[in-house]
JSON list of C-alpha atoms in Angstrom, two decimals:
[
{"chain": "A", "resi": 1, "resn": "MET", "atom": "CA", "xyz": [7.33, -127.69, 107.07]},
{"chain": "A", "resi": 2, "resn": "VAL", "atom": "CA", "xyz": [6.82, -129.92, 104.02]},
{"chain": "A", "resi": 3, "resn": "ASN", "atom": "CA", "xyz": [4.75, -133.03, 104.63]},
{"chain": "A", "resi": 4, "resn": "ILE", "atom": "CA", "xyz": [7.15, -135.57, 103.10]},
{"chain": "A", "resi": 5, "resn": "ARG", "atom": "CA", "xyz": [4.69, -138.45, 103.42]},
{"chain": "A", "resi": 6, "resn": "LEU", "atom": "CA", "xyz": [2.10, -136.59, 101.36]},
{"chain": "A", "resi": 7, "resn": "LEU", "atom": "CA", "xyz": [4.66, -135.72, 98.70]},
{"chain": "A", "resi": 8, "resn": "ASP", "atom": "CA", "xyz": [6.17, -139.19, 98.31]},
{"chain": "A", "resi": 9, "resn": "GLY", "atom": "CA", "xyz": [3.65, -140.13, 95.65]},
{"chain": "A", "resi": 10, "resn": "VAL", "atom": "CA", "xyz": [3.71, -136.91, 93.61]},
{"chain": "A", "resi": 11, "resn": "GLN", "atom": "CA", "xyz": [4.55, -137.53, 89.96]},
{"chain": "A", "resi": 12, "resn": "ALA", "atom": "CA", "xyz": [3.43, -134.33, 88.23]},
{"chain": "A", "resi": 13, "resn": "LEU", "atom": "CA", "xyz": [3.23, -130.61, 88.92]},
{"chain": "A", "resi": 14, "resn": "VAL", "atom": "CA", "xyz": [0.69, -128.40, 87.16]},
{"chain": "A", "resi": 15, "resn": "PHE", "atom": "CA", "xyz": [1.05, -124.64, 87.22]},
{"chain": "A", "resi": 16, "resn": "ASP", "atom": "CA", "xyz": [-1.25, -121.70, 86.98]},
{"chain": "A", "resi": 17, "resn": "THR", "atom": "CA", "xyz": [0.62, -119.57, 84.48]},
{"chain": "A", "resi": 18, "resn": "TYR", "atom": "CA", "xyz": [-0.59, -115.97, 84.12]},
{"chain": "A", "resi": 19, "resn": "GLY", "atom": "CA", "xyz": [0.71, -114.25, 87.21]},
{"chain": "A", "resi": 20, "resn": "THR", "atom": "CA", "xyz": [2.28, -117.36, 88.72]},
{"chain": "A", "resi": 21, "resn": "VAL", "atom": "CA", "xyz": [4.84, -118.19, 86.03]},
{"chain": "A", "resi": 22, "resn": "VAL", "atom": "CA", "xyz": [4.84, -115.04, 83.90]},
{"chain": "A", "resi": 23, "resn": "ASP", "atom": "CA", "xyz": [4.27, -111.32, 84.43]},
{"chain": "A", "resi": 24, "resn": "TRP", "atom": "CA", "xyz": [1.03, -110.79, 82.51]},
{"chain": "A", "resi": 25, "resn": "ARG", "atom": "CA", "xyz": [0.52, -107.21, 83.69]},
{"chain": "A", "resi": 26, "resn": "GLY", "atom": "CA", "xyz": [3.90, -105.94, 82.56]},
{"chain": "A", "resi": 27, "resn": "GLY", "atom": "CA", "xyz": [3.55, -107.57, 79.15]},
{"chain": "A", "resi": 28, "resn": "VAL", "atom": "CA", "xyz": [0.06, -106.26, 78.47]},
{"chain": "A", "resi": 29, "resn": "LEU", "atom": "CA", "xyz": [1.05, -102.77, 79.64]},
{"chain": "A", "resi": 30, "resn": "GLU", "atom": "CA", "xyz": [3.98, -102.79, 77.24]},
{"chain": "A", "resi": 31, "resn": "VAL", "atom": "CA", "xyz": [1.72, -103.60, 74.30]},
{"chain": "A", "resi": 32, "resn": "ALA", "atom": "CA", "xyz": [-0.95, -101.09, 75.36]},
{"chain": "A", "resi": 33, "resn": "ARG", "atom": "CA", "xyz": [1.60, -98.29, 75.65]},
{"chain": "A", "resi": 34, "resn": "GLY", "atom": "CA", "xyz": [2.70, -98.92, 72.09]},
{"chain": "A", "resi": 35, "resn": "LEU", "atom": "CA", "xyz": [-0.79, -98.58, 70.61]},
{"chain": "A", "resi": 36, "resn": "ARG", "atom": "CA", "xyz": [-2.27, -95.33, 69.42]},
{"chain": "A", "resi": 37, "resn": "GLY", "atom": "CA", "xyz": [-4.64, -94.06, 72.11]},
{"chain": "A", "resi": 38, "resn": "ALA", "atom": "CA", "xyz": [-4.57, -97.22, 74.21]},
{"chain": "A", "resi": 39, "resn": "GLN", "atom": "CA", "xyz": [-2.08, -96.09, 76.83]},
{"chain": "A", "resi": 40, "resn": "GLY", "atom": "CA", "xyz": [-4.75, -95.43, 79.45]},
{"chain": "A", "resi": 41, "resn": "VAL", "atom": "CA", "xyz": [-6.77, -98.62, 79.09]},
{"chain": "A", "resi": 42, "resn": "ALA", "atom": "CA", "xyz": [-7.01, -100.80, 82.19]},
{"chain": "A", "resi": 43, "resn": "VAL", "atom": "CA", "xyz": [-4.85, -103.86, 81.55]},
{"chain": "A", "resi": 44, "resn": "ASP", "atom": "CA", "xyz": [-7.01, -106.22, 83.60]},
{"chain": "A", "resi": 45, "resn": "TRP", "atom": "CA", "xyz": [-10.30, -106.04, 81.74]},
{"chain": "A", "resi": 46, "resn": "ASP", "atom": "CA", "xyz": [-12.77, -108.15, 83.65]},
{"chain": "A", "resi": 47, "resn": "THR", "atom": "CA", "xyz": [-13.39, -111.56, 82.13]},
{"chain": "A", "resi": 48, "resn": "ARG", "atom": "CA", "xyz": [-15.00, -113.11, 85.19]},
{"chain": "A", "resi": 49, "resn": "PRO", "atom": "CA", "xyz": [-18.66, -112.57, 84.21]},
{"chain": "A", "resi": 50, "resn": "ILE", "atom": "CA", "xyz": [-18.05, -114.20, 80.81]},
{"chain": "A", "resi": 51, "resn": "LEU", "atom": "CA", "xyz": [-16.16, -117.15, 82.32]},
{"chain": "A", "resi": 52, "resn": "GLN", "atom": "CA", "xyz": [-18.98, -117.71, 84.81]},
{"chain": "A", "resi": 53, "resn": "LEU", "atom": "CA", "xyz": [-21.57, -117.67, 82.02]},
{"chain": "A", "resi": 54, "resn": "ILE", "atom": "CA", "xyz": [-19.54, -120.25, 80.08]},
{"chain": "A", "resi": 55, "resn": "ASN", "atom": "CA", "xyz": [-19.07, -122.45, 83.15]},
{"chain": "A", "resi": 56, "resn": "THR", "atom": "CA", "xyz": [-22.81, -122.43, 83.84]},
{"chain": "A", "resi": 57, "resn": "GLY", "atom": "CA", "xyz": [-23.74, -123.15, 80.22]},
{"chain": "A", "resi": 58, "resn": "GLN", "atom": "CA", "xyz": [-25.34, -119.74, 79.63]},
{"chain": "A", "resi": 59, "resn": "MET", "atom": "CA", "xyz": [-22.77, -118.94, 76.94]},
{"chain": "A", "resi": 60, "resn": "PRO", "atom": "CA", "xyz": [-21.16, -121.37, 74.50]},
{"chain": "A", "resi": 61, "resn": "TRP", "atom": "CA", "xyz": [-17.53, -122.36, 74.90]},
{"chain": "A", "resi": 62, "resn": "MET", "atom": "CA", "xyz": [-15.04, -119.86, 73.49]},
{"chain": "A", "resi": 63, "resn": "THR", "atom": "CA", "xyz": [-11.27, -119.61, 73.78]},
{"chain": "A", "resi": 64, "resn": "MET", "atom": "CA", "xyz": [-9.62, -117.10, 76.06]},
{"chain": "A", "resi": 65, "resn": "GLU", "atom": "CA", "xyz": [-8.78, -114.91, 73.08]},
{"chain": "A", "resi": 66, "resn": "ALA", "atom": "CA", "xyz": [-12.49, -114.65, 72.25]},
{"chain": "A", "resi": 67, "resn": "VAL", "atom": "CA", "xyz": [-13.30, -114.02, 75.92]},
{"chain": "A", "resi": 68, "resn": "HIS", "atom": "CA", "xyz": [-10.77, -111.19, 76.09]},
{"chain": "A", "resi": 69, "resn": "ARG", "atom": "CA", "xyz": [-12.11, -109.68, 72.88]},
{"chain": "A", "resi": 70, "resn": "HIS", "atom": "CA", "xyz": [-15.64, -109.66, 74.35]},
{"chain": "A", "resi": 71, "resn": "ALA", "atom": "CA", "xyz": [-14.45, -108.19, 77.64]},
{"chain": "A", "resi": 72, "resn": "LEU", "atom": "CA", "xyz": [-12.16, -105.65, 76.01]},
{"chain": "A", "resi": 73, "resn": "GLY", "atom": "CA", "xyz": [-14.95, -103.96, 74.05]},
{"chain": "A", "resi": 74, "resn": "PRO", "atom": "CA", "xyz": [-16.71, -102.37, 77.06]},
{"chain": "A", "resi": 75, "resn": "SER", "atom": "CA", "xyz": [-13.36, -101.46, 78.61]},
{"chain": "A", "resi": 76, "resn": "LEU", "atom": "CA", "xyz": [-12.23, -99.61, 75.49]},
{"chain": "A", "resi": 77, "resn": "ALA", "atom": "CA", "xyz": [-15.54, -97.78, 75.27]},
{"chain": "A", "resi": 78, "resn": "ARG", "atom": "CA", "xyz": [-15.33, -96.78, 78.94]},
{"chain": "A", "resi": 79, "resn": "PHE", "atom": "CA", "xyz": [-11.90, -95.26, 78.36]},
{"chain": "A", "resi": 80, "resn": "GLY", "atom": "CA", "xyz": [-12.97, -93.51, 75.15]},
{"chain": "A", "resi": 81, "resn": "MET", "atom": "CA", "xyz": [-10.89, -95.78, 72.90]},
{"chain": "A", "resi": 82, "resn": "ALA", "atom": "CA", "xyz": [-13.56, -97.37, 70.75]},
{"chain": "A", "resi": 83, "resn": "GLY", "atom": "CA", "xyz": [-11.69, -96.33, 67.59]},
{"chain": "A", "resi": 84, "resn": "LEU", "atom": "CA", "xyz": [-8.92, -98.94, 67.80]},
{"chain": "A", "resi": 85, "resn": "THR", "atom": "CA", "xyz": [-8.56, -100.99, 64.63]},
{"chain": "A", "resi": 86, "resn": "ASP", "atom": "CA", "xyz": [-9.10, -104.75, 64.56]},
{"chain": "A", "resi": 87, "resn": "GLY", "atom": "CA", "xyz": [-5.36, -105.16, 64.22]},
{"chain": "A", "resi": 88, "resn": "GLU", "atom": "CA", "xyz": [-4.72, -103.09, 67.32]},
{"chain": "A", "resi": 89, "resn": "ILE", "atom": "CA", "xyz": [-7.31, -105.03, 69.29]},
{"chain": "A", "resi": 90, "resn": "ASP", "atom": "CA", "xyz": [-5.64, -108.24, 68.10]},
{"chain": "A", "resi": 91, "resn": "GLN", "atom": "CA", "xyz": [-2.35, -106.99, 69.53]},
{"chain": "A", "resi": 92, "resn": "LEU", "atom": "CA", "xyz": [-3.98, -106.43, 72.92]},
{"chain": "A", "resi": 93, "resn": "VAL", "atom": "CA", "xyz": [-5.80, -109.76, 72.86]},
{"chain": "A", "resi": 94, "resn": "THR", "atom": "CA", "xyz": [-2.67, -111.74, 71.94]},
{"chain": "A", "resi": 95, "resn": "ALA", "atom": "CA", "xyz": [-0.33, -109.80, 74.24]},
{"chain": "A", "resi": 96, "resn": "ARG", "atom": "CA", "xyz": [-0.53, -112.75, 76.65]},
{"chain": "A", "resi": 97, "resn": "TRP", "atom": "CA", "xyz": [1.26, -114.89, 74.06]},
{"chain": "A", "resi": 98, "resn": "ARG", "atom": "CA", "xyz": [4.40, -112.81, 74.63]},
{"chain": "A", "resi": 99, "resn": "LEU", "atom": "CA", "xyz": [5.04, -112.40, 78.36]},
{"chain": "A", "resi": 100, "resn": "ARG", "atom": "CA", "xyz": [8.25, -112.50, 80.33]},
{"chain": "A", "resi": 101, "resn": "PRO", "atom": "CA", "xyz": [8.68, -115.14, 83.01]},
{"chain": "A", "resi": 102, "resn": "TRP", "atom": "CA", "xyz": [9.44, -114.11, 86.57]},
{"chain": "A", "resi": 103, "resn": "PRO", "atom": "CA", "xyz": [13.23, -114.36, 87.10]},
{"chain": "A", "resi": 104, "resn": "ASP", "atom": "CA", "xyz": [12.98, -117.54, 89.20]},
{"chain": "A", "resi": 105, "resn": "ALA", "atom": "CA", "xyz": [10.48, -119.30, 86.93]},
{"chain": "A", "resi": 106, "resn": "VAL", "atom": "CA", "xyz": [12.63, -120.97, 84.27]},
{"chain": "A", "resi": 107, "resn": "PRO", "atom": "CA", "xyz": [15.46, -122.00, 86.65]},
{"chain": "A", "resi": 108, "resn": "GLY", "atom": "CA", "xyz": [12.94, -123.46, 89.07]},
{"chain": "A", "resi": 109, "resn": "LEU", "atom": "CA", "xyz": [10.91, -125.22, 86.38]},
{"chain": "A", "resi": 110, "resn": "THR", "atom": "CA", "xyz": [14.06, -126.69, 84.84]},
{"chain": "A", "resi": 111, "resn": "ARG", "atom": "CA", "xyz": [15.12, -128.14, 88.17]},
{"chain": "A", "resi": 112, "resn": "LEU", "atom": "CA", "xyz": [11.64, -129.52, 88.87]},
{"chain": "A", "resi": 113, "resn": "LYS", "atom": "CA", "xyz": [11.43, -131.04, 85.37]},
{"chain": "A", "resi": 114, "resn": "ALA", "atom": "CA", "xyz": [14.37, -133.30, 86.18]},
{"chain": "A", "resi": 115, "resn": "ARG", "atom": "CA", "xyz": [12.21, -135.11, 88.75]},
{"chain": "A", "resi": 116, "resn": "TYR", "atom": "CA", "xyz": [8.56, -134.51, 87.81]},
{"chain": "A", "resi": 117, "resn": "VAL", "atom": "CA", "xyz": [6.32, -134.14, 84.78]},
{"chain": "A", "resi": 118, "resn": "ILE", "atom": "CA", "xyz": [5.52, -130.43, 84.59]},
{"chain": "A", "resi": 119, "resn": "SER", "atom": "CA", "xyz": [2.68, -128.77, 82.72]},
{"chain": "A", "resi": 120, "resn": "PRO", "atom": "CA", "xyz": [0.69, -125.55, 82.76]},
{"chain": "A", "resi": 121, "resn": "LEU", "atom": "CA", "xyz": [-2.89, -125.73, 83.95]},
{"chain": "A", "resi": 122, "resn": "SER", "atom": "CA", "xyz": [-4.04, -122.36, 82.72]},
{"chain": "A", "resi": 123, "resn": "ASN", "atom": "CA", "xyz": [-7.23, -120.69, 81.61]},
{"chain": "A", "resi": 124, "resn": "ALA", "atom": "CA", "xyz": [-5.35, -119.82, 78.45]},
{"chain": "A", "resi": 125, "resn": "SER", "atom": "CA", "xyz": [-6.15, -121.38, 75.09]},
{"chain": "A", "resi": 126, "resn": "PHE", "atom": "CA", "xyz": [-3.99, -124.27, 73.93]},
{"chain": "A", "resi": 127, "resn": "VAL", "atom": "CA", "xyz": [-2.38, -122.19, 71.19]},
{"chain": "A", "resi": 128, "resn": "GLY", "atom": "CA", "xyz": [-1.85, -119.33, 73.63]},
{"chain": "A", "resi": 129, "resn": "MET", "atom": "CA", "xyz": [0.06, -121.58, 76.03]},
{"chain": "A", "resi": 130, "resn": "VAL", "atom": "CA", "xyz": [2.15, -123.09, 73.23]},
{"chain": "A", "resi": 131, "resn": "LYS", "atom": "CA", "xyz": [3.10, -119.67, 71.88]},
{"chain": "A", "resi": 132, "resn": "LEU", "atom": "CA", "xyz": [3.87, -118.39, 75.36]},
{"chain": "A", "resi": 133, "resn": "ALA", "atom": "CA", "xyz": [6.09, -121.39, 76.09]},
{"chain": "A", "resi": 134, "resn": "LYS", "atom": "CA", "xyz": [8.09, -120.73, 72.93]},
{"chain": "A", "resi": 135, "resn": "PHE", "atom": "CA", "xyz": [8.41, -117.02, 73.66]},
{"chain": "A", "resi": 136, "resn": "ALA", "atom": "CA", "xyz": [9.30, -117.33, 77.35]},
{"chain": "A", "resi": 137, "resn": "GLY", "atom": "CA", "xyz": [11.36, -120.53, 77.13]},
{"chain": "A", "resi": 138, "resn": "LEU", "atom": "CA", "xyz": [9.10, -122.48, 79.50]},
{"chain": "A", "resi": 139, "resn": "PRO", "atom": "CA", "xyz": [10.30, -126.11, 79.59]},
{"chain": "A", "resi": 140, "resn": "TRP", "atom": "CA", "xyz": [6.94, -127.87, 79.83]},
{"chain": "A", "resi": 141, "resn": "ASP", "atom": "CA", "xyz": [6.66, -131.62, 79.27]},
{"chain": "A", "resi": 142, "resn": "CYS", "atom": "CA", "xyz": [3.15, -131.13, 77.92]},
{"chain": "A", "resi": 143, "resn": "VAL", "atom": "CA", "xyz": [0.49, -128.44, 77.71]},
{"chain": "A", "resi": 144, "resn": "ILE", "atom": "CA", "xyz": [-2.87, -128.69, 79.49]},
{"chain": "A", "resi": 145, "resn": "THR", "atom": "CA", "xyz": [-5.30, -125.78, 79.55]},
{"chain": "A", "resi": 146, "resn": "ALA", "atom": "CA", "xyz": [-8.93, -125.04, 80.24]},
{"chain": "A", "resi": 147, "resn": "GLU", "atom": "CA", "xyz": [-9.57, -125.68, 76.57]},
{"chain": "A", "resi": 148, "resn": "ASN", "atom": "CA", "xyz": [-9.01, -129.40, 77.17]},
{"chain": "A", "resi": 149, "resn": "ALA", "atom": "CA", "xyz": [-11.91, -129.39, 79.63]},
{"chain": "A", "resi": 150, "resn": "ARG", "atom": "CA", "xyz": [-14.09, -126.80, 77.86]},
{"chain": "A", "resi": 151, "resn": "PHE", "atom": "CA", "xyz": [-14.58, -125.11, 81.22]},
{"chain": "A", "resi": 152, "resn": "TYR", "atom": "CA", "xyz": [-12.64, -122.41, 83.03]},
{"chain": "A", "resi": 153, "resn": "LYS", "atom": "CA", "xyz": [-11.01, -122.53, 86.44]},
{"chain": "A", "resi": 154, "resn": "PRO", "atom": "CA", "xyz": [-12.21, -122.86, 89.13]},
{"chain": "A", "resi": 155, "resn": "HIS", "atom": "CA", "xyz": [-14.66, -125.33, 87.55]},
{"chain": "A", "resi": 156, "resn": "PRO", "atom": "CA", "xyz": [-13.92, -128.81, 88.93]},
{"chain": "A", "resi": 157, "resn": "ASP", "atom": "CA", "xyz": [-13.66, -130.37, 85.46]},
{"chain": "A", "resi": 158, "resn": "VAL", "atom": "CA", "xyz": [-10.51, -128.37, 84.69]},
{"chain": "A", "resi": 159, "resn": "TYR", "atom": "CA", "xyz": [-8.60, -130.08, 87.52]},
{"chain": "A", "resi": 160, "resn": "ARG", "atom": "CA", "xyz": [-10.19, -133.47, 86.88]},
{"chain": "A", "resi": 161, "resn": "THR", "atom": "CA", "xyz": [-9.26, -133.26, 83.20]},
{"chain": "A", "resi": 162, "resn": "ALA", "atom": "CA", "xyz": [-5.63, -132.50, 84.02]},
{"chain": "A", "resi": 163, "resn": "VAL", "atom": "CA", "xyz": [-5.42, -135.49, 86.36]},
{"chain": "A", "resi": 164, "resn": "SER", "atom": "CA", "xyz": [-7.05, -137.75, 83.76]},
{"chain": "A", "resi": 165, "resn": "LEU", "atom": "CA", "xyz": [-4.82, -136.61, 80.90]},
{"chain": "A", "resi": 166, "resn": "LEU", "atom": "CA", "xyz": [-1.75, -137.22, 83.03]},
{"chain": "A", "resi": 167, "resn": "GLY", "atom": "CA", "xyz": [-2.99, -140.74, 83.81]},
{"chain": "A", "resi": 168, "resn": "LEU", "atom": "CA", "xyz": [-2.61, -140.18, 87.53]},
{"chain": "A", "resi": 169, "resn": "ARG", "atom": "CA", "xyz": [-4.64, -140.00, 90.71]},
{"chain": "A", "resi": 170, "resn": "PRO", "atom": "CA", "xyz": [-5.40, -136.57, 92.22]},
{"chain": "A", "resi": 171, "resn": "GLU", "atom": "CA", "xyz": [-3.03, -137.10, 95.15]},
{"chain": "A", "resi": 172, "resn": "GLN", "atom": "CA", "xyz": [-0.20, -137.70, 92.65]},
{"chain": "A", "resi": 173, "resn": "VAL", "atom": "CA", "xyz": [-0.57, -134.20, 91.20]},
{"chain": "A", "resi": 174, "resn": "LEU", "atom": "CA", "xyz": [0.58, -130.95, 92.83]},
{"chain": "A", "resi": 175, "resn": "MET", "atom": "CA", "xyz": [-1.11, -127.71, 91.75]},
{"chain": "A", "resi": 176, "resn": "VAL", "atom": "CA", "xyz": [1.17, -124.66, 91.95]},
{"chain": "A", "resi": 177, "resn": "ALA", "atom": "CA", "xyz": [-0.38, -121.19, 91.96]},
{"chain": "A", "resi": 178, "resn": "ALA", "atom": "CA", "xyz": [-0.06, -117.65, 93.27]},
{"chain": "A", "resi": 179, "resn": "HIS", "atom": "CA", "xyz": [-3.85, -117.49, 93.71]},
{"chain": "A", "resi": 180, "resn": "ASN", "atom": "CA", "xyz": [-5.58, -118.92, 96.74]},
{"chain": "A", "resi": 181, "resn": "TYR", "atom": "CA", "xyz": [-8.89, -119.50, 94.91]},
{"chain": "A", "resi": 182, "resn": "ASP", "atom": "CA", "xyz": [-7.12, -121.74, 92.38]},
{"chain": "A", "resi": 183, "resn": "LEU", "atom": "CA", "xyz": [-5.48, -123.83, 95.07]},
{"chain": "A", "resi": 184, "resn": "ARG", "atom": "CA", "xyz": [-8.75, -124.11, 96.98]},
{"chain": "A", "resi": 185, "resn": "ALA", "atom": "CA", "xyz": [-10.53, -125.44, 93.90]},
{"chain": "A", "resi": 186, "resn": "ALA", "atom": "CA", "xyz": [-7.70, -127.89, 93.17]},
{"chain": "A", "resi": 187, "resn": "GLN", "atom": "CA", "xyz": [-7.64, -129.07, 96.78]},
{"chain": "A", "resi": 188, "resn": "ASP", "atom": "CA", "xyz": [-11.39, -129.71, 96.61]},
{"chain": "A", "resi": 189, "resn": "GLN", "atom": "CA", "xyz": [-10.66, -132.20, 93.80]},
{"chain": "A", "resi": 190, "resn": "GLY", "atom": "CA", "xyz": [-8.01, -134.01, 95.83]},
{"chain": "A", "resi": 191, "resn": "LEU", "atom": "CA", "xyz": [-4.89, -132.44, 94.34]},
{"chain": "A", "resi": 192, "resn": "LEU", "atom": "CA", "xyz": [-2.00, -131.41, 96.55]},
{"chain": "A", "resi": 193, "resn": "THR", "atom": "CA", "xyz": [-1.21, -127.70, 96.55]},
{"chain": "A", "resi": 194, "resn": "ALA", "atom": "CA", "xyz": [1.71, -125.27, 96.57]},
{"chain": "A", "resi": 195, "resn": "PHE", "atom": "CA", "xyz": [1.36, -121.53, 97.14]},
{"chain": "A", "resi": 196, "resn": "VAL", "atom": "CA", "xyz": [4.00, -119.27, 95.59]},
{"chain": "A", "resi": 197, "resn": "PRO", "atom": "CA", "xyz": [3.17, -115.58, 96.16]},
{"chain": "A", "resi": 198, "resn": "ARG", "atom": "CA", "xyz": [3.66, -113.00, 93.41]},
{"chain": "A", "resi": 199, "resn": "PRO", "atom": "CA", "xyz": [3.21, -109.77, 95.39]},
{"chain": "A", "resi": 200, "resn": "THR", "atom": "CA", "xyz": [3.61, -107.46, 92.36]},
{"chain": "A", "resi": 201, "resn": "GLU", "atom": "CA", "xyz": [1.39, -109.38, 89.92]},
{"chain": "A", "resi": 202, "resn": "HIS", "atom": "CA", "xyz": [-1.19, -106.59, 90.00]},
{"chain": "A", "resi": 203, "resn": "GLY", "atom": "CA", "xyz": [1.33, -103.78, 90.46]},
{"chain": "A", "resi": 204, "resn": "PRO", "atom": "CA", "xyz": [2.96, -102.14, 93.47]},
{"chain": "A", "resi": 205, "resn": "GLY", "atom": "CA", "xyz": [-0.31, -101.59, 95.31]},
{"chain": "A", "resi": 206, "resn": "GLN", "atom": "CA", "xyz": [-1.44, -105.24, 95.28]},
{"chain": "A", "resi": 207, "resn": "THR", "atom": "CA", "xyz": [-3.52, -106.25, 98.29]},
{"chain": "A", "resi": 208, "resn": "THR", "atom": "CA", "xyz": [-4.62, -109.78, 97.32]},
{"chain": "A", "resi": 209, "resn": "ASP", "atom": "CA", "xyz": [-2.90, -113.17, 97.47]},
{"chain": "A", "resi": 210, "resn": "LEU", "atom": "CA", "xyz": [0.01, -111.85, 99.48]},
{"chain": "A", "resi": 211, "resn": "THR", "atom": "CA", "xyz": [-0.16, -114.73, 101.96]},
{"chain": "A", "resi": 212, "resn": "PRO", "atom": "CA", "xyz": [-1.52, -118.29, 102.01]},
{"chain": "A", "resi": 213, "resn": "GLU", "atom": "CA", "xyz": [-5.19, -118.43, 102.94]},
{"chain": "A", "resi": 214, "resn": "GLY", "atom": "CA", "xyz": [-5.56, -122.18, 103.27]},
{"chain": "A", "resi": 215, "resn": "GLN", "atom": "CA", "xyz": [-3.86, -125.30, 104.52]},
{"chain": "A", "resi": 216, "resn": "TRP", "atom": "CA", "xyz": [-1.75, -125.77, 101.43]},
{"chain": "A", "resi": 217, "resn": "THR", "atom": "CA", "xyz": [0.69, -128.67, 101.16]},
{"chain": "A", "resi": 218, "resn": "ILE", "atom": "CA", "xyz": [3.66, -126.38, 100.51]},
{"chain": "A", "resi": 219, "resn": "VAL", "atom": "CA", "xyz": [4.33, -122.66, 100.76]},
{"chain": "A", "resi": 220, "resn": "ALA", "atom": "CA", "xyz": [7.42, -121.48, 98.85]},
{"chain": "A", "resi": 221, "resn": "ALA", "atom": "CA", "xyz": [9.00, -118.07, 98.36]},
{"chain": "A", "resi": 222, "resn": "ASP", "atom": "CA", "xyz": [9.49, -118.68, 94.62]},
{"chain": "A", "resi": 223, "resn": "PHE", "atom": "CA", "xyz": [10.08, -121.52, 92.16]},
{"chain": "A", "resi": 224, "resn": "VAL", "atom": "CA", "xyz": [13.71, -121.94, 93.16]},
{"chain": "A", "resi": 225, "resn": "ASP", "atom": "CA", "xyz": [12.61, -122.40, 96.76]},
{"chain": "A", "resi": 226, "resn": "LEU", "atom": "CA", "xyz": [9.86, -124.77, 95.60]},
{"chain": "A", "resi": 227, "resn": "ALA", "atom": "CA", "xyz": [12.44, -126.86, 93.74]},
{"chain": "A", "resi": 228, "resn": "ALA", "atom": "CA", "xyz": [14.68, -126.89, 96.80]},
{"chain": "A", "resi": 229, "resn": "GLN", "atom": "CA", "xyz": [11.82, -128.22, 98.91]},
{"chain": "A", "resi": 230, "resn": "LEU", "atom": "CA", "xyz": [10.64, -130.80, 96.37]},
{"chain": "A", "resi": 231, "resn": "ALA", "atom": "CA", "xyz": [13.80, -131.82, 94.54]},
{"chain": "A", "resi": 232, "resn": "PRO", "atom": "CA", "xyz": [16.74, -131.22, 96.89]}
]
C-alpha cells in the first residue's frame, strides 16, 4: 500500500540506471561476443574494490570508464585474453553507452515525466549517461551522476548532491532502484524509496535483489506499475 501522505510532497524521481532502467548485461555480452577472443570474458568485472578506494580517498577520482578499464585488465588476463587491442578494450569499456532499456522503462518514464522531474542517479560518468540516454531514448529532464559528487554510490554525498542540484529537500525526492543497497543508502539520507525488481539483471540464475529487503516507500512490479501508483 502506497503511503499517500509521504508522497504528497514528492517533486522529483531519481533512478539507478544500469540494471534498473537498462539491461547492462545483455548489452555488454553482445559487444563481447563480437570481439576476437573476448567471448568468454565475464561481463561483470568487479569494480567494487576500486570504487571503495576512491570513496575512501585512497585513489584519486576517475570516471567510470577509467574504473572499468582498470578492473577489466585483471579479468582479461584471468581469461587468457590479454592480447585485446586498445580499440577492442574501448569497445568493452564503452558498451554501457549503448544498452537497451527494459520494455517497460521508456513508457513508464514518459508517464512519470508528465508529473515529476526525472533524472538518472547513476555511478556512470556524465558523458556515459548522456550517450546512453540518446541511444536508448530515455526522456530525462536532466542528468545527475556520481561524477557530480566525485564519489560513487553508496557514498552519502552522491544522494546529497542530487538533492542539492534539484533544489529540493530529501523528502521531496524519490530514489528508484532494483538494488536494495542503493535504496538503503538513499533512505539513510532522507530520500523516499521505490523498489522495482529486475530478476534477470544478472542472468537467469540471479539470486540477489529478487525481493525488497527494507521498508521502502513503494514496491512496484515495473515502471508502468510505478507510474500507475504515483501518477494515476
